[in-house]
mmCIF file with all atom_site columns, C-alpha atoms in Angstrom:
data_model
loop_
_atom_site.group_PDB
_atom_site.id
_atom_site.type_symbol
_atom_site.label_atom_id
_atom_site.label_alt_id
_atom_site.label_comp_id
_atom_site.label_asym_id
_atom_site.label_entity_id
_atom_site.label_seq_id
_atom_site.pdbx_PDB_ins_code
_atom_site.Cartn_x
_atom_site.Cartn_y
_atom_site.Cartn_z
_atom_site.occupancy
_atom_site.B_iso_or_equiv
_atom_site.pdbx_formal_charge
_atom_site.auth_seq_id
_atom_site.auth_comp_id
_atom_site.auth_asym_id
_atom_site.auth_atom_id
_atom_site.pdbx_PDB_model_num
ATOM 1   C CA . MET A 1 1   ? 218.630 -9.841  39.017 1.00 0.00 ? 196 MET A CA 1
ATOM 2   C CA . GLN A 1 2   ? 218.324 -7.653  35.949 1.00 0.00 ? 197 GLN A CA 1
ATOM 3   C CA . HIS A 1 3   ? 216.873 -3.963  36.251 1.00 0.00 ? 198 HIS A CA 1
ATOM 4   C CA . ILE A 1 4   ? 216.550 -0.843  34.301 1.00 0.00 ? 199 ILE A CA 1
ATOM 5   C CA . VAL A 1 5   ? 215.692 2.557   35.483 1.00 0.00 ? 200 VAL A CA 1
ATOM 6   C CA . LYS A 1 6   ? 213.572 4.421   32.874 1.00 0.00 ? 201 LYS A CA 1
ATOM 7   C CA . TYR A 1 7   ? 212.344 8.085   32.580 1.00 0.00 ? 202 TYR A CA 1
ATOM 8   C CA . GLU A 1 8   ? 214.912 9.392   35.014 1.00 0.00 ? 203 GLU A CA 1
ATOM 9   C CA . PRO A 1 9   ? 215.275 11.841  36.762 1.00 0.00 ? 204 PRO A CA 1
ATOM 10  C CA . THR A 1 10  ? 211.987 13.474  36.353 1.00 0.00 ? 205 THR A CA 1
ATOM 11  C CA . PHE A 1 11  ? 209.343 10.469  36.631 1.00 0.00 ? 206 PHE A CA 1
ATOM 12  C CA . SER A 1 12  ? 211.668 7.576   37.238 1.00 0.00 ? 207 SER A CA 1
ATOM 13  C CA . MET A 1 13  ? 210.287 3.895   37.098 1.00 0.00 ? 208 MET A CA 1
ATOM 14  C CA . LEU A 1 14  ? 212.319 0.725   38.162 1.00 0.00 ? 209 LEU A CA 1
ATOM 15  C CA . GLN A 1 15  ? 211.823 -2.227  35.834 1.00 0.00 ? 210 GLN A CA 1
ATOM 16  C CA . VAL A 1 16  ? 213.142 -5.540  37.467 1.00 0.00 ? 211 VAL A CA 1
ATOM 17  C CA . SER A 1 17  ? 213.315 -9.039  35.849 1.00 0.00 ? 212 SER A CA 1
ATOM 18  C CA . LEU A 1 18  ? 213.361 -11.715 38.436 1.00 0.00 ? 213 LEU A CA 1
ATOM 19  C CA . ALA A 1 19  ? 214.976 -15.136 37.640 1.00 0.00 ? 214 ALA A CA 1
ATOM 20  C CA . PRO A 1 20  ? 213.511 -18.258 39.089 1.00 0.00 ? 215 PRO A CA 1
ATOM 21  C CA . GLY A 1 21  ? 213.572 -18.200 42.972 1.00 0.00 ? 216 GLY A CA 1
ATOM 22  C CA . GLU A 1 22  ? 214.632 -14.494 43.184 1.00 0.00 ? 217 GLU A CA 1
ATOM 23  C CA . THR A 1 23  ? 212.732 -12.262 45.447 1.00 0.00 ? 218 THR A CA 1
ATOM 24  C CA . ILE A 1 24  ? 212.465 -8.484  45.556 1.00 0.00 ? 219 ILE A CA 1
ATOM 25  C CA . ILE A 1 25  ? 211.119 -6.492  48.433 1.00 0.00 ? 220 ILE A CA 1
ATOM 26  C CA . ALA A 1 26  ? 209.280 -3.128  47.566 1.00 0.00 ? 221 ALA A CA 1
ATOM 27  C CA . GLU A 1 27  ? 207.635 -0.280  49.506 1.00 0.00 ? 222 GLU A CA 1
ATOM 28  C CA . ALA A 1 28  ? 203.789 -0.847  49.871 1.00 0.00 ? 223 ALA A CA 1
ATOM 29  C CA . GLY A 1 29  ? 201.876 0.891   46.958 1.00 0.00 ? 224 GLY A CA 1
ATOM 30  C CA . SER A 1 30  ? 204.951 1.298   44.719 1.00 0.00 ? 225 SER A CA 1
ATOM 31  C CA . MET A 1 31  ? 203.886 -1.345  42.089 1.00 0.00 ? 226 MET A CA 1
ATOM 32  C CA . VAL A 1 32  ? 202.895 -0.186  38.634 1.00 0.00 ? 227 VAL A CA 1
ATOM 33  C CA . ALA A 1 33  ? 202.385 -3.646  37.087 1.00 0.00 ? 228 ALA A CA 1
ATOM 34  C CA . ARG A 1 34  ? 203.707 -7.230  37.187 1.00 0.00 ? 229 ARG A CA 1
ATOM 35  C CA . SER A 1 35  ? 203.573 -10.482 35.261 1.00 0.00 ? 230 SER A CA 1
ATOM 36  C CA . SER A 1 36  ? 200.926 -13.059 36.305 1.00 0.00 ? 231 SER A CA 1
ATOM 37  C CA . SER A 1 37  ? 203.652 -15.503 37.261 1.00 0.00 ? 232 SER A CA 1
ATOM 38  C CA . LEU A 1 38  ? 204.773 -13.425 40.163 1.00 0.00 ? 233 LEU A CA 1
ATOM 39  C CA . THR A 1 39  ? 203.090 -13.667 43.588 1.00 0.00 ? 234 THR A CA 1
ATOM 40  C CA . MET A 1 40  ? 202.956 -10.872 46.198 1.00 0.00 ? 235 MET A CA 1
ATOM 41  C CA . GLU A 1 41  ? 203.048 -11.508 50.127 1.00 0.00 ? 236 GLU A CA 1
ATOM 42  C CA . VAL A 1 42  ? 202.435 -8.374  52.265 1.00 0.00 ? 237 VAL A CA 1
ATOM 43  C CA . LYS A 1 43  ? 204.768 -8.292  55.355 1.00 0.00 ? 238 LYS A CA 1
ATOM 44  C CA . LEU A 1 44  ? 205.591 -5.950  58.106 1.00 0.00 ? 239 LEU A CA 1
ATOM 45  C CA . ASN A 1 45  ? 209.254 -4.617  58.169 1.00 0.00 ? 240 ASN A CA 1
ATOM 46  C CA . ALA A 1 46  ? 210.611 -5.924  61.183 1.00 0.00 ? 241 ALA A CA 1
ATOM 47  C CA . GLY A 1 47  ? 213.905 -7.290  60.364 1.00 0.00 ? 242 GLY A CA 1
ATOM 48  C CA . LYS A 1 48  ? 214.882 -10.811 59.334 1.00 0.00 ? 243 LYS A CA 1
ATOM 49  C CA . ASN A 1 49  ? 215.745 -12.064 62.707 1.00 0.00 ? 244 ASN A CA 1
ATOM 50  C CA . ALA A 1 50  ? 213.013 -9.999  64.576 1.00 0.00 ? 245 ALA A CA 1
ATOM 51  C CA . GLY A 1 51  ? 211.040 -12.203 67.255 1.00 0.00 ? 246 GLY A CA 1
ATOM 52  C CA . PHE A 1 52  ? 207.579 -11.704 68.712 1.00 0.00 ? 247 PHE A CA 1
ATOM 53  C CA . PHE A 1 53  ? 208.444 -8.527  70.497 1.00 0.00 ? 248 PHE A CA 1
ATOM 54  C CA . GLY A 1 54  ? 210.369 -7.224  67.350 1.00 0.00 ? 249 GLY A CA 1
ATOM 55  C CA . LYS A 1 55  ? 207.291 -7.813  65.285 1.00 0.00 ? 250 LYS A CA 1
ATOM 56  C CA . MET A 1 56  ? 205.112 -6.206  67.985 1.00 0.00 ? 251 MET A CA 1
ATOM 57  C CA . LYS A 1 57  ? 207.387 -2.936  68.014 1.00 0.00 ? 252 LYS A CA 1
ATOM 58  C CA . ALA A 1 58  ? 207.062 -2.850  64.151 1.00 0.00 ? 253 ALA A CA 1
ATOM 59  C CA . PHE A 1 59  ? 203.451 -3.204  64.218 1.00 0.00 ? 254 PHE A CA 1
ATOM 60  C CA . PHE A 1 60  ? 203.191 -0.432  66.861 1.00 0.00 ? 255 PHE A CA 1
ATOM 61  C CA . ILE A 1 61  ? 205.415 1.721   64.750 1.00 0.00 ? 256 ILE A CA 1
ATOM 62  C CA . ALA A 1 62  ? 203.495 1.359   61.646 1.00 0.00 ? 257 ALA A CA 1
ATOM 63  C CA . ILE A 1 63  ? 200.326 2.389   63.595 1.00 0.00 ? 258 ILE A CA 1
ATOM 64  C CA . ILE A 1 64  ? 201.973 5.535   64.606 1.00 0.00 ? 259 ILE A CA 1
ATOM 65  C CA . ARG A 1 65  ? 203.303 6.194   61.167 1.00 0.00 ? 260 ARG A CA 1
ATOM 66  C CA . LYS A 1 66  ? 199.737 5.965   59.895 1.00 0.00 ? 261 LYS A CA 1
ATOM 67  C CA . ILE A 1 67  ? 198.188 8.147   62.215 1.00 0.00 ? 262 ILE A CA 1
ATOM 68  C CA . VAL A 1 68  ? 200.992 10.921  62.396 1.00 0.00 ? 263 VAL A CA 1
ATOM 69  C CA . GLY A 1 69  ? 202.237 10.809  58.834 1.00 0.00 ? 264 GLY A CA 1
ATOM 70  C CA . GLY A 1 70  ? 199.528 9.099   56.743 1.00 0.00 ? 265 GLY A CA 1
ATOM 71  C CA . GLU A 1 71  ? 201.941 6.141   55.857 1.00 0.00 ? 266 GLU A CA 1
ATOM 72  C CA . THR A 1 72  ? 202.761 2.813   56.882 1.00 0.00 ? 267 THR A CA 1
ATOM 73  C CA . PHE A 1 73  ? 205.766 0.609   56.939 1.00 0.00 ? 268 PHE A CA 1
ATOM 74  C CA . PHE A 1 74  ? 204.592 -2.499  55.213 1.00 0.00 ? 269 PHE A CA 1
ATOM 75  C CA . VAL A 1 75  ? 206.545 -3.939  52.252 1.00 0.00 ? 270 VAL A CA 1
ATOM 76  C CA . ASN A 1 76  ? 205.492 -6.380  49.479 1.00 0.00 ? 271 ASN A CA 1
ATOM 77  C CA . HIS A 1 77  ? 207.656 -9.387  48.529 1.00 0.00 ? 272 HIS A CA 1
ATOM 78  C CA . PHE A 1 78  ? 207.475 -10.568 44.877 1.00 0.00 ? 273 PHE A CA 1
ATOM 79  C CA . SER A 1 79  ? 208.797 -13.648 43.921 1.00 0.00 ? 274 SER A CA 1
ATOM 80  C CA . SER A 1 80  ? 208.030 -16.840 41.522 1.00 0.00 ? 275 SER A CA 1
ATOM 81  C CA . PRO A 1 81  ? 209.404 -20.177 41.057 1.00 0.00 ? 276 PRO A CA 1
ATOM 82  C CA . GLN A 1 82  ? 209.247 -19.528 37.265 1.00 0.00 ? 277 GLN A CA 1
ATOM 83  C CA . GLY A 1 83  ? 210.464 -15.840 37.480 1.00 0.00 ? 278 GLY A CA 1
ATOM 84  C CA . GLY A 1 84  ? 208.792 -12.795 36.031 1.00 0.00 ? 279 GLY A CA 1
ATOM 85  C CA . TRP A 1 85  ? 208.919 -9.031  36.111 1.00 0.00 ? 280 TRP A CA 1
ATOM 86  C CA . VAL A 1 86  ? 207.583 -6.085  38.051 1.00 0.00 ? 281 VAL A CA 1
ATOM 87  C CA . TRP A 1 87  ? 207.537 -2.367  37.471 1.00 0.00 ? 282 TRP A CA 1
ATOM 88  C CA . LEU A 1 88  ? 207.943 -0.213  40.606 1.00 0.00 ? 283 LEU A CA 1
ATOM 89  C CA . ALA A 1 89  ? 207.561 3.602   40.940 1.00 0.00 ? 284 ALA A CA 1
ATOM 90  C CA . PRO A 1 90  ? 207.791 6.184   43.761 1.00 0.00 ? 285 PRO A CA 1
ATOM 91  C CA . SER A 1 91  ? 204.999 8.428   44.707 1.00 0.00 ? 286 SER A CA 1
ATOM 92  C CA . LEU A 1 92  ? 206.760 11.688  43.974 1.00 0.00 ? 287 LEU A CA 1
ATOM 93  C CA . SER A 1 93  ? 208.647 12.702  40.812 1.00 0.00 ? 288 SER A CA 1
ATOM 94  C CA . GLY A 1 94  ? 212.254 12.166  41.063 1.00 0.00 ? 289 GLY A CA 1
ATOM 95  C CA . GLY A 1 95  ? 215.266 9.907   40.487 1.00 0.00 ? 290 GLY A CA 1
ATOM 96  C CA . ILE A 1 96  ? 215.853 6.017   41.446 1.00 0.00 ? 291 ILE A CA 1
ATOM 97  C CA . LYS A 1 97  ? 219.367 5.028   42.604 1.00 0.00 ? 292 LYS A CA 1
ATOM 98  C CA . PRO A 1 98  ? 220.576 1.604   43.007 1.00 0.00 ? 293 PRO A CA 1
ATOM 99  C CA . ILE A 1 99  ? 223.078 1.095   45.937 1.00 0.00 ? 294 ILE A CA 1
ATOM 100 C CA . GLN A 1 100 ? 225.172 -1.877  46.374 1.00 0.00 ? 295 GLN A CA 1
ATOM 101 C CA . LEU A 1 101 ? 225.746 -3.102  49.917 1.00 0.00 ? 296 LEU A CA 1
ATOM 102 C CA . ALA A 1 102 ? 228.660 -5.473  50.797 1.00 0.00 ? 297 ALA A CA 1
ATOM 103 C CA . GLY A 1 103 ? 228.368 -6.102  54.530 1.00 0.00 ? 298 GLY A CA 1
ATOM 104 C CA . ASN A 1 104 ? 227.996 -2.405  55.405 1.00 0.00 ? 299 ASN A CA 1
ATOM 105 C CA . SER A 1 105 ? 225.022 -0.406  56.347 1.00 0.00 ? 300 SER A CA 1
ATOM 106 C CA . MET A 1 106 ? 223.075 2.926   55.346 1.00 0.00 ? 301 MET A CA 1
ATOM 107 C CA . ILE A 1 107 ? 220.457 4.919   56.915 1.00 0.00 ? 302 ILE A CA 1
ATOM 108 C CA . PHE A 1 108 ? 217.762 6.405   54.852 1.00 0.00 ? 303 PHE A CA 1
ATOM 109 C CA . SER A 1 109 ? 215.177 9.163   55.487 1.00 0.00 ? 304 SER A CA 1
ATOM 110 C CA . ALA A 1 110 ? 211.517 8.398   55.726 1.00 0.00 ? 305 ALA A CA 1
ATOM 111 C CA . GLY A 1 111 ? 209.943 7.756   52.208 1.00 0.00 ? 306 GLY A CA 1
ATOM 112 C CA . ALA A 1 112 ? 213.492 7.250   50.505 1.00 0.00 ? 307 ALA A CA 1
ATOM 113 C CA . PHE A 1 113 ? 213.409 3.401   50.390 1.00 0.00 ? 308 PHE A CA 1
ATOM 114 C CA . LEU A 1 114 ? 211.683 1.851   47.364 1.00 0.00 ? 309 LEU A CA 1
ATOM 115 C CA . ALA A 1 115 ? 212.996 -1.866  46.964 1.00 0.00 ? 310 ALA A CA 1
ATOM 116 C CA . SER A 1 116 ? 215.652 -4.133  47.878 1.00 0.00 ? 311 SER A CA 1
ATOM 117 C CA . ALA A 1 117 ? 217.142 -7.513  46.653 1.00 0.00 ? 312 ALA A CA 1
ATOM 118 C CA . GLY A 1 118 ? 219.525 -10.092 47.919 1.00 0.00 ? 313 GLY A CA 1
ATOM 119 C CA . ASP A 1 119 ? 220.590 -10.698 51.460 1.00 0.00 ? 314 ASP A CA 1
ATOM 120 C CA . ILE A 1 120 ? 219.179 -7.194  52.845 1.00 0.00 ? 315 ILE A CA 1
ATOM 121 C CA . ASP A 1 121 ? 217.908 -6.758  56.263 1.00 0.00 ? 316 ASP A CA 1
ATOM 122 C CA . LEU A 1 122 ? 215.852 -3.788  56.725 1.00 0.00 ? 317 LEU A CA 1
ATOM 123 C CA . LYS A 1 123 ? 215.093 -2.268  60.200 1.00 0.00 ? 318 LYS A CA 1
ATOM 124 C CA . MET A 1 124 ? 213.326 0.728   61.606 1.00 0.00 ? 319 MET A CA 1
ATOM 125 C CA . ARG A 1 125 ? 215.708 2.930   63.592 1.00 0.00 ? 320 ARG A CA 1
ATOM 126 C CA . TRP A 1 126 ? 214.677 5.566   66.036 1.00 0.00 ? 321 TRP A CA 1
ATOM 127 C CA . GLY A 1 127 ? 216.174 8.873   64.956 1.00 0.00 ? 322 GLY A CA 1
ATOM 128 C CA . GLY A 1 128 ? 215.791 10.454  68.347 1.00 0.00 ? 323 GLY A CA 1
ATOM 129 C CA . LEU A 1 129 ? 214.943 14.026  69.263 1.00 0.00 ? 324 LEU A CA 1
ATOM 130 C CA . ARG A 1 130 ? 217.571 15.605  66.905 1.00 0.00 ? 325 ARG A CA 1
ATOM 131 C CA . ALA A 1 131 ? 215.576 13.877  63.810 1.00 0.00 ? 326 ALA A CA 1
ATOM 132 C CA . LEU A 1 132 ? 212.486 15.476  65.003 1.00 0.00 ? 327 LEU A CA 1
ATOM 133 C CA . LEU A 1 133 ? 213.995 18.830  65.223 1.00 0.00 ? 328 LEU A CA 1
ATOM 134 C CA . ALA A 1 134 ? 215.508 18.351  61.906 1.00 0.00 ? 329 ALA A CA 1
ATOM 135 C CA . LYS A 1 135 ? 212.095 17.315  60.607 1.00 0.00 ? 330 LYS A CA 1
ATOM 136 C CA . GLU A 1 136 ? 213.520 14.157  59.453 1.00 0.00 ? 331 GLU A CA 1
ATOM 137 C CA . GLY A 1 137 ? 210.754 12.306  61.063 1.00 0.00 ? 332 GLY A CA 1
ATOM 138 C CA . ALA A 1 138 ? 210.918 9.916   64.253 1.00 0.00 ? 333 ALA A CA 1
ATOM 139 C CA . PHE A 1 139 ? 212.160 6.718   62.300 1.00 0.00 ? 334 PHE A CA 1
ATOM 140 C CA . PHE A 1 140 ? 214.723 6.037   59.863 1.00 0.00 ? 335 PHE A CA 1
ATOM 141 C CA . VAL A 1 141 ? 215.169 2.935   57.587 1.00 0.00 ? 336 VAL A CA 1
ATOM 142 C CA . GLU A 1 142 ? 218.453 1.267   58.264 1.00 0.00 ? 337 GLU A CA 1
ATOM 143 C CA . ALA A 1 143 ? 219.517 -1.275  55.280 1.00 0.00 ? 338 ALA A CA 1
ATOM 144 C CA . SER A 1 144 ? 222.484 -3.635  55.972 1.00 0.00 ? 339 SER A CA 1
ATOM 145 C CA . GLY A 1 145 ? 223.855 -6.876  54.503 1.00 0.00 ? 340 GLY A CA 1
ATOM 146 C CA . ASN A 1 146 ? 224.857 -8.022  51.012 1.00 0.00 ? 341 ASN A CA 1
ATOM 147 C CA . GLY A 1 147 ? 222.665 -6.887  47.894 1.00 0.00 ? 342 GLY A CA 1
ATOM 148 C CA . GLN A 1 148 ? 221.056 -4.056  46.294 1.00 0.00 ? 343 GLN A CA 1
ATOM 149 C CA . VAL A 1 149 ? 218.921 -1.282  47.783 1.00 0.00 ? 344 VAL A CA 1
ATOM 150 C CA . PHE A 1 150 ? 216.851 1.102   45.387 1.00 0.00 ? 345 PHE A CA 1
ATOM 151 C CA . VAL A 1 151 ? 216.143 4.481   46.800 1.00 0.00 ? 346 VAL A CA 1
ATOM 152 C CA . THR A 1 152 ? 214.175 7.350   45.546 1.00 0.00 ? 347 THR A CA 1
ATOM 153 C CA . SER A 1 153 ? 214.205 10.988  45.915 1.00 0.00 ? 348 SER A CA 1
ATOM 154 C CA . TYR A 1 154 ? 212.242 14.260  45.148 1.00 0.00 ? 349 TYR A CA 1
ATOM 155 C CA . GLY A 1 155 ? 214.296 15.516  42.165 1.00 0.00 ? 350 GLY A CA 1
ATOM 156 C CA . ALA A 1 156 ? 217.539 13.929  41.087 1.00 0.00 ? 351 ALA A CA 1
ATOM 157 C CA . ILE A 1 157 ? 219.909 12.230  43.534 1.00 0.00 ? 352 ILE A CA 1
ATOM 158 C CA . ASP A 1 158 ? 223.595 13.261  43.949 1.00 0.00 ? 353 ASP A CA 1
ATOM 159 C CA . GLU A 1 159 ? 226.167 11.302  45.931 1.00 0.00 ? 354 GLU A CA 1
ATOM 160 C CA . ILE A 1 160 ? 228.822 13.172  48.162 1.00 0.00 ? 355 ILE A CA 1
ATOM 161 C CA . ASP A 1 161 ? 231.880 11.805  49.704 1.00 0.00 ? 356 ASP A CA 1
ATOM 162 C CA . CYS A 1 162 ? 232.227 13.178  53.191 1.00 0.00 ? 357 CYS A CA 1
ATOM 163 C CA . ASN A 1 163 ? 235.751 13.258  54.616 1.00 0.00 ? 358 ASN A CA 1
ATOM 164 C CA . GLY A 1 164 ? 235.730 15.341  57.826 1.00 0.00 ? 359 GLY A CA 1
ATOM 165 C CA . SER A 1 165 ? 232.594 17.469  57.893 1.00 0.00 ? 360 SER A CA 1
ATOM 166 C CA . TYR A 1 166 ? 229.789 18.399  55.492 1.00 0.00 ? 361 TYR A CA 1
ATOM 167 C CA . ILE A 1 167 ? 226.696 20.361  55.991 1.00 0.00 ? 362 ILE A CA 1
ATOM 168 C CA . VAL A 1 168 ? 223.282 19.561  54.399 1.00 0.00 ? 363 VAL A CA 1
ATOM 169 C CA . ASP A 1 169 ? 219.922 21.127  54.533 1.00 0.00 ? 364 ASP A CA 1
ATOM 170 C CA . ASN A 1 170 ? 217.779 18.736  56.379 1.00 0.00 ? 365 ASN A CA 1
ATOM 171 C CA . GLY A 1 171 ? 215.098 18.710  53.598 1.00 0.00 ? 366 GLY A CA 1
ATOM 172 C CA . HIS A 1 172 ? 217.572 17.539  51.040 1.00 0.00 ? 367 HIS A CA 1
ATOM 173 C CA . ILE A 1 173 ? 218.933 14.401  52.783 1.00 0.00 ? 368 ILE A CA 1
ATOM 174 C CA . VAL A 1 174 ? 218.182 10.902  51.305 1.00 0.00 ? 369 VAL A CA 1
ATOM 175 C CA . GLY A 1 175 ? 220.522 8.699   53.141 1.00 0.00 ? 370 GLY A CA 1
ATOM 176 C CA . PHE A 1 176 ? 224.023 8.353   54.454 1.00 0.00 ? 371 PHE A CA 1
ATOM 177 C CA . ASP A 1 177 ? 226.424 5.822   55.683 1.00 0.00 ? 372 ASP A CA 1
ATOM 178 C CA . SER A 1 178 ? 225.727 4.617   59.147 1.00 0.00 ? 373 SER A CA 1
ATOM 179 C CA . SER A 1 179 ? 229.291 5.294   60.097 1.00 0.00 ? 374 SER A CA 1
ATOM 180 C CA . LEU A 1 180 ? 228.604 8.986   59.852 1.00 0.00 ? 375 LEU A CA 1
ATOM 181 C CA . ASN A 1 181 ? 227.698 11.002  62.815 1.00 0.00 ? 376 ASN A CA 1
ATOM 182 C CA . PHE A 1 182 ? 225.463 14.290  62.481 1.00 0.00 ? 377 PHE A CA 1
ATOM 183 C CA . LYS A 1 183 ? 224.388 17.112  64.637 1.00 0.00 ? 378 LYS A CA 1
ATOM 184 C CA . ILE A 1 184 ? 221.521 19.667  64.042 1.00 0.00 ? 379 ILE A CA 1
ATOM 185 C CA . LYS A 1 185 ? 222.506 23.344  63.971 1.00 0.00 ? 380 LYS A CA 1
ATOM 186 C CA . SER A 1 186 ? 221.095 26.570  62.503 1.00 0.00 ? 381 SER A CA 1
ATOM 187 C CA . GLY A 1 187 ? 221.794 27.380  59.086 1.00 0.00 ? 382 GLY A CA 1
ATOM 188 C CA . GLY A 1 188 ? 223.726 30.549  60.403 1.00 0.00 ? 383 GLY A CA 1
ATOM 189 C CA . GLY A 1 189 ? 223.215 34.203  60.650 1.00 0.00 ? 384 GLY A CA 1
ATOM 190 C CA . GLY A 1 190 ? 221.896 34.193  64.098 1.00 0.00 ? 385 GLY A CA 1
ATOM 191 C CA . LEU A 1 191 ? 218.035 34.520  64.838 1.00 0.00 ? 386 LEU A CA 1
ATOM 192 C CA . LEU A 1 192 ? 217.535 36.733  61.714 1.00 0.00 ? 387 LEU A CA 1
ATOM 193 C CA . GLY A 1 193 ? 219.339 34.076  59.620 1.00 0.00 ? 388 GLY A CA 1
ATOM 194 C CA . PHE A 1 194 ? 217.217 31.375  60.953 1.00 0.00 ? 389 PHE A CA 1
ATOM 195 C CA . MET A 1 195 ? 213.934 33.158  60.593 1.00 0.00 ? 390 MET A CA 1
ATOM 196 C CA . ALA A 1 196 ? 214.460 35.084  57.253 1.00 0.00 ? 391 ALA A CA 1
ATOM 197 C CA . SER A 1 197 ? 217.061 33.189  55.419 1.00 0.00 ? 392 SER A CA 1
ATOM 198 C CA . GLY A 1 198 ? 214.799 30.276  54.278 1.00 0.00 ? 393 GLY A CA 1
ATOM 199 C CA . GLU A 1 199 ? 217.616 27.902  55.396 1.00 0.00 ? 394 GLU A CA 1
ATOM 200 C CA . GLY A 1 200 ? 216.234 26.876  58.806 1.00 0.00 ? 395 GLY A CA 1
ATOM 201 C CA . ILE A 1 201 ? 217.922 23.976  60.211 1.00 0.00 ? 396 ILE A CA 1
ATOM 202 C CA . VAL A 1 202 ? 220.801 22.011  58.599 1.00 0.00 ? 397 VAL A CA 1
ATOM 203 C CA . CYS A 1 203 ? 222.534 18.625  59.497 1.00 0.00 ? 398 CYS A CA 1
ATOM 204 C CA . GLU A 1 204 ? 226.444 18.657  59.930 1.00 0.00 ? 399 GLU A CA 1
ATOM 205 C CA . PHE A 1 205 ? 227.700 15.214  59.171 1.00 0.00 ? 400 PHE A CA 1
ATOM 206 C CA . GLN A 1 206 ? 231.134 14.210  60.591 1.00 0.00 ? 401 GLN A CA 1
ATOM 207 C CA . GLY A 1 207 ? 233.398 11.283  59.636 1.00 0.00 ? 402 GLY A CA 1
ATOM 208 C CA . GLN A 1 208 ? 234.017 9.392   56.532 1.00 0.00 ? 403 GLN A CA 1
ATOM 209 C CA . GLY A 1 209 ? 231.333 8.129   54.219 1.00 0.00 ? 404 GLY A CA 1
ATOM 210 C CA . LYS A 1 210 ? 228.907 8.953   51.677 1.00 0.00 ? 405 LYS A CA 1
ATOM 211 C CA . ILE A 1 211 ? 225.792 11.087  51.671 1.00 0.00 ? 406 ILE A CA 1
ATOM 212 C CA . LEU A 1 212 ? 222.972 11.088  49.376 1.00 0.00 ? 407 LEU A CA 1
ATOM 213 C CA . ILE A 1 213 ? 221.097 14.380  48.732 1.00 0.00 ? 408 ILE A CA 1
ATOM 214 C CA . GLN A 1 214 ? 218.069 15.360  46.619 1.00 0.00 ? 409 GLN A CA 1
ATOM 215 C CA . SER A 1 215 ? 217.922 18.295  44.309 1.00 0.00 ? 410 SER A CA 1
ATOM 216 C CA . ARG A 1 216 ? 214.433 19.343  45.568 1.00 0.00 ? 411 ARG A CA 1
ATOM 217 C CA . ASN A 1 217 ? 213.049 19.792  49.173 1.00 0.00 ? 412 ASN A CA 1
ATOM 218 C CA . THR A 1 218 ? 209.714 18.143  49.816 1.00 0.00 ? 413 THR A CA 1
ATOM 219 C CA . SER A 1 219 ? 208.574 20.955  52.128 1.00 0.00 ? 414 SER A CA 1
ATOM 220 C CA . ALA A 1 220 ? 208.415 23.218  48.998 1.00 0.00 ? 415 ALA A CA 1
ATOM 221 C CA . LEU A 1 221 ? 205.397 20.782  47.780 1.00 0.00 ? 416 LEU A CA 1
ATOM 222 C CA . VAL A 1 222 ? 203.516 21.848  50.928 1.00 0.00 ? 417 VAL A CA 1
ATOM 223 C CA . ASP A 1 223 ? 204.256 25.612  50.673 1.00 0.00 ? 418 ASP A CA 1
ATOM 224 C CA . TRP A 1 224 ? 203.168 25.488  47.130 1.00 0.00 ? 419 TRP A CA 1
ATOM 225 C CA . LEU A 1 225 ? 200.067 23.463  47.504 1.00 0.00 ? 420 LEU A CA 1
ATOM 226 C CA . THR A 1 226 ? 198.799 25.293  50.904 1.00 0.00 ? 421 THR A CA 1
ATOM 227 C CA . PRO A 1 227 ? 197.437 28.452  49.213 1.00 0.00 ? 422 PRO A CA 1
ATOM 228 C CA . MET A 1 228 ? 195.453 26.077  46.803 1.00 0.00 ? 423 MET A CA 1
ATOM 229 C CA . LEU A 1 229 ? 193.552 24.317  49.596 1.00 0.00 ? 424 LEU A CA 1
ATOM 230 C CA . PRO A 1 230 ? 190.125 25.460  50.523 1.00 0.00 ? 425 PRO A CA 1
ATOM 231 C CA . PRO A 1 231 ? 189.651 27.343  53.777 1.00 0.00 ? 426 PRO A CA 1
#
């Protein structure tokens, strides 16, 4: 499968050329255009081997994400016996990074997943109370298998090698290796530092693996737009 990332890192767009029989799975709503030879099938992201209860769980989570966050977790499958092309773009301005998985797995923040190709299994993973406290959301996306995953960010994406411990502001996390552990803590400076420093809560990663961070924080969009909303 051939792909090109254009217009990065400000308004990145992913252009994919599919050979006959190839399939790419993309986040719902990310398609810009596609060739007429491609067919699109909408599916719930329940994992490849999910049974009845797994699909029911995925459907229940999708409803929660729609009600609470205004988003769902449906994915579109693009394929064709003849091959073709599709253009994909994220909702926010930022970068697109292809990640090669070879039997390992990575965990991505809500909204970071754009598309995947190959033998990739996508699952929803409960982040627990610590993820809610860190404003990362209740659910993560876990990708595993062999193939490529395309992730997106708000701003540019940087890759960090963690060997021991590393502290990242929670609003800048795109994804991380599943082998890493993390804990939630204050940014420092006691109560005054927590309230007035603007840093708030950070995530301290421990172990060996890579961390993907974005150069901008999506919470800044809310702070910028709030004064413009009508009372």
